[in-house]
XYZ file of C-alpha atoms in Angstrom:
564
model
C -0.144 0.047 0.365
C 1.434 3.643 -0.744
C 2.480 5.647 1.555
C 0.599 8.993 1.396
C 1.932 12.646 2.096
C 0.026 16.019 2.310
C 0.251 18.313 -0.065
C 2.849 20.700 1.345
C 2.137 24.784 1.536
C -0.889 24.227 3.580
C -2.084 24.814 6.506
C -4.527 23.565 8.783
C -7.618 23.944 8.570
C -9.267 25.102 12.076
C -8.697 29.030 11.323
C -11.095 28.516 8.217
C -13.340 27.159 10.584
C -13.642 30.179 13.188
C -13.590 32.100 9.715
C -16.557 30.727 8.456
C -18.531 30.726 11.396
C -18.633 34.395 11.106
C -19.910 34.119 7.675
C -21.986 31.868 8.236
C -23.164 34.382 10.714
C -23.420 36.866 7.755
C -25.051 34.441 5.546
C -28.153 34.499 7.339
C -29.295 38.455 6.606
C -32.049 37.155 5.053
C -34.035 36.023 8.470
C -34.243 40.173 8.824
C -37.116 40.227 6.613
C -39.881 40.129 9.031
C -37.547 43.065 11.527
C -37.818 45.700 8.565
C -40.792 44.558 6.259
C -43.270 46.456 8.308
C -41.109 50.207 7.774
C -40.820 48.619 3.731
C -44.678 48.789 3.587
C -45.249 51.897 5.314
C -42.821 53.901 3.110
C -44.159 52.118 0.494
C -47.431 51.688 0.574
C -48.203 47.891 -0.007
C -50.709 45.774 1.046
C -50.158 42.566 2.391
C -50.040 40.379 -0.826
C -47.398 42.560 -2.714
C -45.927 42.742 1.162
C -46.093 38.458 0.368
C -44.524 39.050 -3.051
C -41.240 39.683 -1.453
C -41.169 37.989 1.431
C -41.414 35.456 -2.100
C -37.921 37.461 -3.456
C -36.483 36.447 0.126
C -36.815 33.376 -0.441
C -35.902 32.896 -3.616
C -32.224 35.357 -3.896
C -31.546 33.425 0.167
C -31.767 29.341 -1.684
C -30.772 30.007 -5.242
C -27.094 29.017 -5.297
C -26.752 27.744 -8.816
C -24.018 30.022 -9.691
C -22.231 30.179 -6.611
C -22.251 26.340 -7.155
C -20.600 26.202 -10.344
C -17.962 29.305 -9.259
C -16.861 27.405 -6.212
C -15.083 25.446 -8.578
C -13.736 27.667 -10.945
C -12.497 30.437 -8.646
C -10.615 30.427 -5.005
C -12.762 30.868 -1.914
C -12.271 34.480 -1.768
C -13.577 35.455 -5.225
C -16.905 33.682 -4.488
C -16.487 35.269 -0.966
C -16.597 38.814 -3.200
C -19.653 38.364 -5.319
C -21.031 38.141 -1.803
C -20.359 41.196 -0.106
C -21.136 42.853 -4.112
C -24.598 42.179 -3.850
C -25.118 42.291 0.099
C -23.558 45.954 -0.813
C -25.727 46.872 -3.620
C -29.370 44.831 -2.120
C -29.311 46.141 0.656
C -28.401 49.392 -0.212
C -31.121 50.235 -2.161
C -34.032 49.426 0.321
C -32.029 51.619 3.033
C -32.144 54.360 0.508
C -35.834 53.308 0.440
C -36.935 53.030 3.950
C -34.706 55.651 5.245
C -36.211 58.299 2.462
C -33.189 58.843 0.704
C -34.559 58.355 -2.507
C -38.309 58.469 -3.553
C -40.222 55.252 -3.300
C -38.880 53.186 -6.258
C -41.002 50.890 -8.635
C -42.065 48.230 -7.283
C -40.427 45.702 -9.418
C -36.795 47.520 -8.652
C -37.510 46.537 -5.212
C -38.356 43.082 -5.056
C -35.573 42.046 -8.121
C -32.719 44.089 -4.978
C -34.346 42.364 -2.532
C -33.541 38.939 -4.621
C -30.010 40.743 -5.087
C -29.467 40.955 -1.607
C -30.191 37.618 -0.199
C -29.022 35.722 -2.941
C -25.436 37.237 -1.065
C -26.209 34.078 1.523
C -26.279 31.744 -1.676
C -22.196 32.813 -2.318
C -21.264 33.155 1.248
C -22.983 29.985 2.545
C -21.287 27.652 -0.418
C -18.112 29.229 -0.107
C -17.330 27.960 3.157
C -19.438 24.759 3.521
C -17.858 23.871 0.508
C -14.030 24.777 1.437
C -15.061 23.210 4.481
C -16.172 20.080 3.800
C -13.390 19.545 2.189
C -10.772 20.590 4.741
C -12.815 17.930 6.903
C -13.746 15.231 5.058
C -12.997 12.581 7.266
C -16.019 14.853 10.055
C -18.360 15.911 7.076
C -21.518 15.560 9.668
C -19.967 17.455 12.628
C -19.175 20.269 10.229
C -22.325 20.851 8.896
C -23.650 20.565 11.996
C -21.772 23.339 12.875
C -21.770 25.432 10.071
C -25.821 25.158 9.260
C -26.309 25.719 13.570
C -24.739 28.973 13.174
C -26.667 29.475 9.824
C -29.518 28.583 11.849
C -28.913 30.659 15.253
C -28.034 33.626 13.278
C -31.856 34.952 13.236
C -30.966 35.616 17.183
C -28.273 37.171 17.078
C -29.755 39.807 14.642
C -32.335 40.350 16.560
C -30.213 40.383 19.763
C -28.277 42.990 17.871
C -31.691 44.780 16.369
C -32.905 45.595 19.736
C -30.026 45.841 21.753
C -27.529 48.151 19.276
C -29.522 49.310 16.487
C -32.880 50.331 18.751
C -34.815 48.570 16.759
C -35.357 50.954 13.541
C -35.225 49.253 9.671
C -33.415 51.816 8.460
C -30.232 51.334 11.457
C -30.725 47.678 10.752
C -30.452 47.909 6.471
C -27.512 50.244 6.811
C -26.096 47.325 9.307
C -26.765 44.805 6.631
C -25.531 46.828 3.791
C -22.275 48.211 5.617
C -20.945 46.033 8.138
C -21.408 42.408 6.836
C -19.806 42.972 3.761
C -16.508 44.733 6.075
C -17.165 41.778 8.041
C -16.838 39.686 5.068
C -13.879 40.656 3.581
C -12.052 40.932 6.658
C -13.054 37.158 6.584
C -11.976 35.647 3.440
C -8.016 35.679 4.203
C -8.398 33.115 6.184
C -11.379 30.628 4.644
C -9.012 28.778 1.651
C -8.223 25.188 0.842
C -5.337 23.853 3.418
C -4.000 20.668 4.579
C -7.483 18.307 5.456
C -7.781 17.383 8.957
C -7.153 13.431 8.434
C -6.260 12.303 11.824
C -8.901 11.338 14.345
C -6.664 11.038 17.843
C -8.121 13.138 20.699
C -7.498 16.305 20.575
C -9.498 16.618 17.539
C -12.419 15.965 19.451
C -11.752 17.868 21.591
C -11.556 21.035 18.890
C -14.969 20.131 17.850
C -16.568 19.229 21.025
C -15.067 23.232 22.350
C -17.015 24.584 18.770
C -20.272 22.617 19.590
C -20.179 23.860 23.099
C -19.312 27.540 22.491
C -22.664 27.657 19.663
C -24.908 25.946 22.238
C -23.668 28.068 25.378
C -23.745 30.844 22.675
C -28.005 29.694 21.942
C -28.888 29.916 25.234
C -28.015 32.759 25.857
C -29.433 34.716 22.571
C -32.762 32.886 24.037
C -32.687 33.904 27.475
C -31.466 37.302 26.117
C -34.788 38.223 24.519
C -37.283 36.421 26.555
C -35.270 39.076 29.298
C -35.072 42.088 26.857
C -38.857 41.400 25.908
C -39.614 41.689 29.669
C -37.489 44.323 31.625
C -36.327 47.637 30.457
C -32.705 47.598 29.606
C -31.010 51.206 29.880
C -28.166 51.302 26.986
C -24.824 50.957 29.476
C -26.448 47.372 29.780
C -27.989 46.810 26.092
C -23.726 47.159 25.360
C -22.824 44.962 27.351
C -25.099 42.015 26.429
C -24.165 42.530 23.064
C -20.542 42.498 23.637
C -20.606 39.307 25.408
C -22.827 38.105 21.859
C -19.480 38.826 20.150
C -16.802 37.097 22.925
C -18.734 33.937 21.647
C -18.853 34.657 18.536
C -14.927 35.068 18.538
C -14.419 31.886 20.987
C -13.918 29.439 18.677
C -10.803 31.393 17.355
C -9.231 29.676 20.696
C -8.632 26.626 18.726
C -6.075 27.959 16.064
C -4.573 30.222 18.871
C -3.968 26.802 21.654
C -3.187 25.215 18.694
C -0.057 27.980 17.549
C 1.476 28.400 21.170
C 0.982 24.313 21.607
C 1.782 22.600 18.521
C 1.221 18.779 17.983
C 3.993 17.499 16.127
C 2.743 16.737 12.086
C 2.404 13.250 11.193
C 4.426 11.583 8.296
C 2.774 9.117 7.141
C -1.139 8.869 7.428
C -3.000 6.190 6.619
C -4.670 5.957 2.749
C -8.071 6.166 3.285
C -7.536 9.614 5.302
C -8.702 12.202 2.733
C -9.962 13.419 -0.811
C -7.617 15.509 -0.856
C -4.400 13.579 0.054
C -1.843 13.187 -3.084
C 1.096 9.921 -3.439
C 4.461 10.172 -2.140
C 6.820 10.714 -5.190
C 7.117 7.237 -7.426
C 4.297 5.830 -5.597
C 1.345 4.398 -7.201
C -1.889 2.522 -6.239
C -2.855 -0.431 -7.920
C -6.608 1.245 -9.129
C -4.774 3.901 -10.743
C -4.208 4.127 -14.407
C -0.169 3.734 -14.923
C 0.996 6.866 -17.216
C 2.735 5.902 -19.784
C 5.241 9.037 -20.959
C 4.048 9.993 -24.365
C 3.390 13.139 -26.530
C -0.462 12.685 -25.630
C 0.223 12.520 -21.866
C 2.262 15.632 -22.311
C -0.340 17.429 -24.175
C -3.031 16.319 -22.082
C -1.350 17.017 -18.923
C -3.339 14.840 -16.124
C -6.737 14.000 -17.748
C -7.910 12.890 -14.338
C -7.189 16.474 -12.891
C -9.141 18.852 -15.107
C -12.040 18.336 -16.584
C -12.340 20.551 -19.505
C -9.241 18.435 -20.933
C -10.382 18.005 -25.072
C -12.318 15.512 -26.689
C -9.653 14.540 -29.143
C -7.108 14.924 -26.401
C -8.789 11.629 -24.662
C -9.009 10.311 -27.700
C -5.350 10.548 -28.730
C -4.192 9.492 -25.015
C -6.567 6.433 -25.058
C -5.045 5.255 -27.941
C -2.065 5.052 -26.920
C -2.630 3.492 -24.180
C -1.815 5.972 -21.651
C -5.704 6.855 -19.834
C -8.770 4.276 -19.482
C -11.976 5.221 -21.104
C -13.559 7.244 -18.164
C -16.784 5.058 -16.334
C -19.490 6.845 -14.877
C -18.837 7.226 -11.353
C -20.350 5.042 -8.814
C -22.470 5.643 -5.034
C -19.275 7.541 -3.265
C -17.688 8.960 -6.151
C -17.171 11.686 -7.163
C -20.326 13.038 -9.760
C -21.073 15.705 -12.097
C -24.566 17.354 -11.817
C -25.032 15.647 -15.421
C -24.521 12.658 -13.981
C -25.822 13.155 -10.538
C -29.389 14.223 -11.953
C -29.873 10.736 -13.765
C -29.543 8.801 -10.719
C -32.850 7.651 -8.306
C -31.204 8.584 -5.092
C -30.462 12.102 -6.079
C -34.049 12.483 -7.068
C -35.290 10.296 -3.732
C -33.070 12.912 -1.582
C -34.229 16.115 -3.288
C -38.016 14.859 -2.592
C -37.566 14.150 0.900
C -35.762 17.207 1.631
C -38.069 19.074 -0.470
C -41.138 17.827 1.730
C -39.775 18.225 4.958
C -38.115 21.261 4.596
C -41.130 22.629 2.855
C -43.390 21.960 5.108
C -41.135 23.279 7.789
C -40.774 26.642 6.195
C -44.231 27.089 5.925
C -44.692 27.048 9.943
C -41.241 29.682 9.719
C -43.188 32.224 7.090
C -46.404 31.491 8.638
C -45.418 31.179 12.950
C -46.338 35.153 13.700
C -50.222 34.055 12.138
C -50.074 31.063 13.539
C -49.585 32.544 16.931
C -51.920 35.189 16.647
C -54.616 32.251 15.444
C -54.007 30.569 18.310
C -54.949 33.182 20.648
C -51.011 34.769 21.691
C -50.757 38.273 21.402
C -47.304 38.356 21.467
C -45.469 36.189 18.719
C -42.483 37.010 19.705
C -41.140 34.273 21.592
C -42.265 31.928 19.643
C -40.198 32.595 17.013
C -37.149 32.514 19.561
C -38.266 29.233 19.928
C -38.129 28.371 16.889
C -34.983 29.481 15.807
C -33.668 27.832 18.848
C -34.786 24.382 18.128
C -34.004 24.812 14.848
C -30.577 25.197 15.777
C -30.589 22.443 17.868
C -31.448 20.208 15.283
C -28.903 21.391 13.288
C -26.447 21.078 15.865
C -27.683 18.103 17.630
C -28.401 15.840 14.144
C -24.814 16.409 12.869
C -22.872 15.245 15.976
C -25.344 12.065 16.189
C -24.967 10.889 12.396
C -21.412 11.595 12.941
C -21.248 8.442 15.573
C -23.949 6.619 14.565
C -22.186 6.367 10.910
C -19.362 5.398 11.930
C -19.790 3.079 15.271
C -22.666 1.134 13.119
C -22.593 2.725 9.306
C -25.922 3.742 9.754
C -27.016 6.445 6.301
C -27.699 9.282 8.197
C -30.632 9.646 5.532
C -32.144 7.570 8.894
C -32.227 10.741 10.769
C -34.229 12.287 8.316
C -36.758 9.578 8.664
C -37.180 10.667 12.155
C -37.309 14.331 11.403
C -40.477 13.581 8.618
C -41.867 11.257 12.126
C -42.096 13.931 14.272
C -43.497 16.138 11.717
C -46.399 14.058 10.817
C -46.940 12.983 14.193
C -47.071 16.694 15.280
C -49.088 18.202 12.203
C -52.334 16.174 13.796
C -52.665 17.322 17.449
C -51.937 20.878 15.959
C -54.219 20.750 13.246
C -56.588 19.827 16.051
C -55.745 22.181 18.990
C -55.405 20.333 21.570
C -54.592 22.453 24.312
C -50.623 23.137 25.278
C -50.018 22.691 22.256
C -48.582 25.614 20.170
C -45.172 25.560 21.708
C -44.940 21.524 22.223
C -45.872 21.460 18.021
C -43.278 24.689 17.155
C -40.358 23.138 19.353
C -40.738 19.604 17.910
C -41.257 21.317 13.959
C -38.190 23.407 14.672
C -35.853 20.560 15.980
C -37.187 18.717 12.369
C -36.676 21.829 10.326
C -32.887 21.692 11.469
C -32.321 18.221 11.383
C -33.420 17.604 7.795
C -31.187 20.745 6.913
C -27.836 19.828 8.324
C -28.225 16.180 7.410
C -29.119 16.742 3.866
C -25.095 18.637 2.835
C -22.882 15.791 5.082
C -25.626 13.018 2.825
C -24.809 14.640 -0.586
C -21.633 14.745 -0.007
C -20.832 11.334 0.565
C -23.070 9.979 -2.387
C -22.123 12.174 -4.684
C -18.145 13.171 -3.905
C -16.545 16.336 -3.156
C -15.949 17.899 -6.516
C -18.531 19.519 -7.682
C -20.045 19.227 -4.201
C -21.264 23.026 -4.353
C -23.203 22.564 -7.574
C -24.846 19.569 -5.848
C -25.601 20.985 -2.811
C -27.380 23.762 -4.166
C -29.490 22.088 -6.787
C -31.089 20.166 -3.404
C -31.284 23.665 -1.982
C -33.758 24.670 -4.095
C -35.954 22.648 -2.649
C -36.806 25.007 0.198
C -38.299 27.862 -2.314
C -39.910 25.193 -3.956
C -41.468 24.506 -1.348
C -41.953 27.825 0.558
C -43.980 29.210 -3.051
C -46.317 25.363 -2.862
C -46.909 24.880 0.291
C -46.379 28.148 2.173
C -47.097 30.923 -0.538
C -50.471 28.463 -2.552
C -51.812 25.707 0.384
C -51.183 28.408 3.679
C -51.937 31.459 2.099
C -54.816 29.995 0.229
C -56.987 28.595 3.514
C -55.892 31.726 5.399
C -57.322 33.556 3.014
C -60.764 31.917 2.833
C -61.309 31.334 5.961
C -60.523 35.108 6.753
C -63.236 35.708 4.518
C -64.980 33.593 6.145
C -64.693 35.246 9.343
C -65.499 38.365 7.455
C -62.343 40.176 9.324
C -59.219 41.189 8.356
C -57.817 38.740 10.962
C -58.333 35.155 10.839
C -59.040 33.824 14.470
C -59.264 30.054 15.682
C -57.676 26.705 14.613
C -59.846 26.324 11.590
C -57.137 28.962 9.678
C -54.465 26.393 8.983
C -56.383 23.261 10.429
C -56.414 22.476 6.523
C -53.453 22.790 6.131
C -51.848 21.377 9.174
C -53.125 17.887 7.637
C -52.197 18.636 4.623
C -48.752 19.037 5.491
C -49.245 15.861 8.053
C -49.583 14.026 4.391
C -46.432 15.400 3.257
C -44.480 14.511 5.534
C -45.900 10.754 5.846
C -45.047 10.215 2.608
C -41.362 11.542 2.973
C -41.189 9.174 5.690
C -41.800 6.270 3.214
C -39.519 8.143 0.609
C -37.090 8.335 3.362
C -37.012 4.978 4.578
C -36.842 3.609 0.434
C -33.611 6.108 0.199
C -31.980 4.714 3.844
C -32.414 0.988 2.356
C -30.424 1.980 -0.917
C -27.535 3.822 0.336
C -27.077 1.652 3.299
C -24.325 -0.650 1.748
C -22.735 2.626 0.519
C -21.791 3.366 4.253
C -21.205 0.068 4.665
C -18.325 0.445 2.442
C -17.396 3.838 3.226
C -17.202 3.738 7.035
C -16.088 -0.343 7.630
C -13.312 0.676 9.673
C -15.555 3.357 12.125
C -13.649 5.538 9.838
C -14.201 7.354 6.803
C -12.900 5.058 3.763
C -12.025 6.607 0.092
C -13.883 4.674 -3.093
C -11.471 2.218 -4.685
C -11.749 4.444 -7.516
C -8.804 6.971 -7.411
C -8.746 8.283 -10.746
C -10.089 11.932 -10.756
């Protein structure tokens, strides 16, 4: 077996992960729409339907990331982040000019487009950091995905605290913050987010680093929830408000303690690494593996360079190399190997995963988008605590599913999609008593649905990378994310909106009250989640052999085909 060495000129990935957590907070800026939408409605003189369509623009911009998915394989992370910085500055800059009344009200279509551009910065930010860190931590994909998506999920609470304590509830100040501070923050972080030496070891120190990061974000989430509750019941002075906000910043920078500790107390680098340690490992000089094609010097090879390293090599060069025996005809990849997007799109596993994600996340985002109206329908006057509860449980689902799936996939080779099955079951069971408006169900249902929503969001990411590889992961990941806006449009915009408006008209009022406002919607969502449970079970059974192959030794094993 060949001895593998780490690529030279790189560094440990922990600095990049710490910087990525800040970018993930920035990538949650779309969650701010409910905070400034009332001011936007007032200044522009919009009706509720027009405001709802702006909400659709918010979801579309946040989740349509095919362009950054393609760009992450063509350009370095800093270039992808730069596009997000520009989109954030331009989009939110236009919104700030309108809300601050610096300019006269703009045409509605221009406002809609500005919101799409502004929230599309999330796709560029998120794609750059997720793809880079999944490649930098190929052996801990579930854990890293849970941490990154956990920070993205808790960003709503971070922005809410900043909005309430620092910006004093001003929509104009919030939009100026998004226009200037978020781009500056990402510009400062982009230097540290880069491909580097993959974390190839599975020693106790790495495990402790992950535990520290997870503990930091859990404490941050609890602190944010407590701060939100305190801020709603107690009037705070400016000094106390700034102190509470400063503590949030301390929690956010705490993961930097890991690279600082590694700098002060460096560990001995390992000279030799196991052959299954990472996608980013390369062969030592003069070494080959039995499964690699033996390249012989020839004119074709010289002109071709490396067929497997360059996906854009011309067909003529490939045919010439094949004719001289330099390379073998490239076969279609198997599950667990690197897929191109067009190869993934013809696989049943891809569409099963997409449908499972679409049904679950579509149901969850319906609750999220209508949570304020649900609270009012159930007789709740202040829905702020309901939004905070959903956000916190969403975070718990994301961070918890990453760690739990990582444990069981290594110890028992259980596919991560089994957690998606559990999430669908929980949602299906929860929607039924929710529809019947049982006593005390509001807070319980909100918590369970938030957890399930977070699980589905976080588990999809490492699952896609394990089934279809990391080389074109950015594009595949963003294609799967389309399930979110499609679900929001169909389940929230069409189904929930129609049922709510129909019941409101029947009651003859402007606000719908009572369980009938969402009863049909909840029952329909229970059916969708039941269907998602069945499809998820089918997917889990299909891919179980893949996970046995990848994790049979208790750690990630590279597929046998190394020719890429």
